[in-house]
Tab-separated table of C-alpha atoms in Angstrom:
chain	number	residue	atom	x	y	z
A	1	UNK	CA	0.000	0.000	0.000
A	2	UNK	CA	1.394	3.630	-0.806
A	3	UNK	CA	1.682	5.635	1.996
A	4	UNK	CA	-0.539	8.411	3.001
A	5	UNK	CA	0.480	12.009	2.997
A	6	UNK	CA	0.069	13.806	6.047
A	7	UNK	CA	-1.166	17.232	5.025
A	8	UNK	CA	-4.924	15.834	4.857
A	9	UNK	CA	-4.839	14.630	7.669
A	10	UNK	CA	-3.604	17.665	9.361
A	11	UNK	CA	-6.293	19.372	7.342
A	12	UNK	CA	-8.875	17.812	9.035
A	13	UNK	CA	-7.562	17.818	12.529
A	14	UNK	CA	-7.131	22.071	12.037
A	15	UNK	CA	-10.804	21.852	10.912
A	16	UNK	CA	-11.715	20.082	13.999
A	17	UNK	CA	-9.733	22.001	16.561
A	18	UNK	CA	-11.455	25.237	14.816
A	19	UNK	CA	-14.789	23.551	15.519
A	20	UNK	CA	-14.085	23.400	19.121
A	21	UNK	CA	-12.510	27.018	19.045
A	22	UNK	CA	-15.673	28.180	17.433
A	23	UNK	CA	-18.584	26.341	19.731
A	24	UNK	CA	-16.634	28.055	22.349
A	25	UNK	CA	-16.401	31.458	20.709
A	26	UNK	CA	-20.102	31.225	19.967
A	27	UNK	CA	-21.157	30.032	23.677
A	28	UNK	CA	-18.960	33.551	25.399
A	29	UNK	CA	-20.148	35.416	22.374
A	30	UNK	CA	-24.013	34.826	22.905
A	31	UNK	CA	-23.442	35.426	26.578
A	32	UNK	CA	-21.635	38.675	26.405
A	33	UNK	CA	-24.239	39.939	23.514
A	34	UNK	CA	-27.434	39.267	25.040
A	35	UNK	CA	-26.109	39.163	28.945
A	36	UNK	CA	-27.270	35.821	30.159
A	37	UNK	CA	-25.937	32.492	31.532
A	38	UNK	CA	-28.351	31.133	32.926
A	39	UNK	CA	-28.381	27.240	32.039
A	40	UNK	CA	-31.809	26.651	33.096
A	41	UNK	CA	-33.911	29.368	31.191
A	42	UNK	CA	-35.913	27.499	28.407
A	43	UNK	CA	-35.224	30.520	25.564
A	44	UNK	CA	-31.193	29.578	26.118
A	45	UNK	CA	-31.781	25.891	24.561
A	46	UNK	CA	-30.828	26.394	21.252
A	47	UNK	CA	-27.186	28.304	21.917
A	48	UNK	CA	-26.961	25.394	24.360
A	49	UNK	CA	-27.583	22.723	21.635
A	50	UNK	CA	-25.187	24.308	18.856
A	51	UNK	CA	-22.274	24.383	21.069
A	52	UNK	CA	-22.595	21.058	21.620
A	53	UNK	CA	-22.609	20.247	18.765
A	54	UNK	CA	-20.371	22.206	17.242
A	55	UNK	CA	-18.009	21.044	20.433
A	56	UNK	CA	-18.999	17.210	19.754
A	57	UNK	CA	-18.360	17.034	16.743
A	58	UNK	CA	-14.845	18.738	16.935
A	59	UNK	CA	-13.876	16.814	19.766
A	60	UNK	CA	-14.417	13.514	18.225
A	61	UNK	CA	-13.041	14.419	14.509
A	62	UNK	CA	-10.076	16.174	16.343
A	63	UNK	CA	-9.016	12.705	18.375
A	64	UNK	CA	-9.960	10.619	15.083
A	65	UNK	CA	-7.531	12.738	13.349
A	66	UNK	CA	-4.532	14.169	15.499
A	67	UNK	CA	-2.590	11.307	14.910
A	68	UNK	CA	-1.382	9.661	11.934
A	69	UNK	CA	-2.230	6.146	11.231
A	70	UNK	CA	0.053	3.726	12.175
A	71	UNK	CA	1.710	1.376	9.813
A	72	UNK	CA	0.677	-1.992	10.008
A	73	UNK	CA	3.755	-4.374	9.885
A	74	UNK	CA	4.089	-6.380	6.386
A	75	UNK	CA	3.903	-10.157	7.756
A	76	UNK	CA	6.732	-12.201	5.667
A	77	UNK	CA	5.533	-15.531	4.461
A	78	UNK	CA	7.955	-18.139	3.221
């Protein structure tokens, strides 16, 4: 098998960690803008639901991609 370049790879993992970056940026921005944290008020759901997903999903692409595959050893028969 040929090997496979890196640069994807780190492609994705960037696009990941901005994911995280952004749910985060998004979750302080909201709360700065419109001046509440407050968990348990009902019209705060939806901010609530995109950073998690926006979090979920970079949190499990980033750890699928932040490390390049490992090789698997060639097994010599005779």
């Amino acid at each position: 098998m040929a090997d496979e370049p890196a640069s994807p790879r780190k492609v994705a993992a960037a696009f990941y960690f901005f994911l995280i970056l952004l749910g985060i940026l998004f979750y302080f921005g909201w709360g700065l803008i419109y001046g509440t944290w407050d968990l348990w008020r009902t019209e705060n759901v939806g901010v609530y639901a995109v950073t998690l997903v926006l979090i979920g999903f970079g949190v499990t692409g980033f750890l699928l991609y932040r490390t390049p595959p490992k090789k698997a050893e060639e097994k010599s028969e005779p």
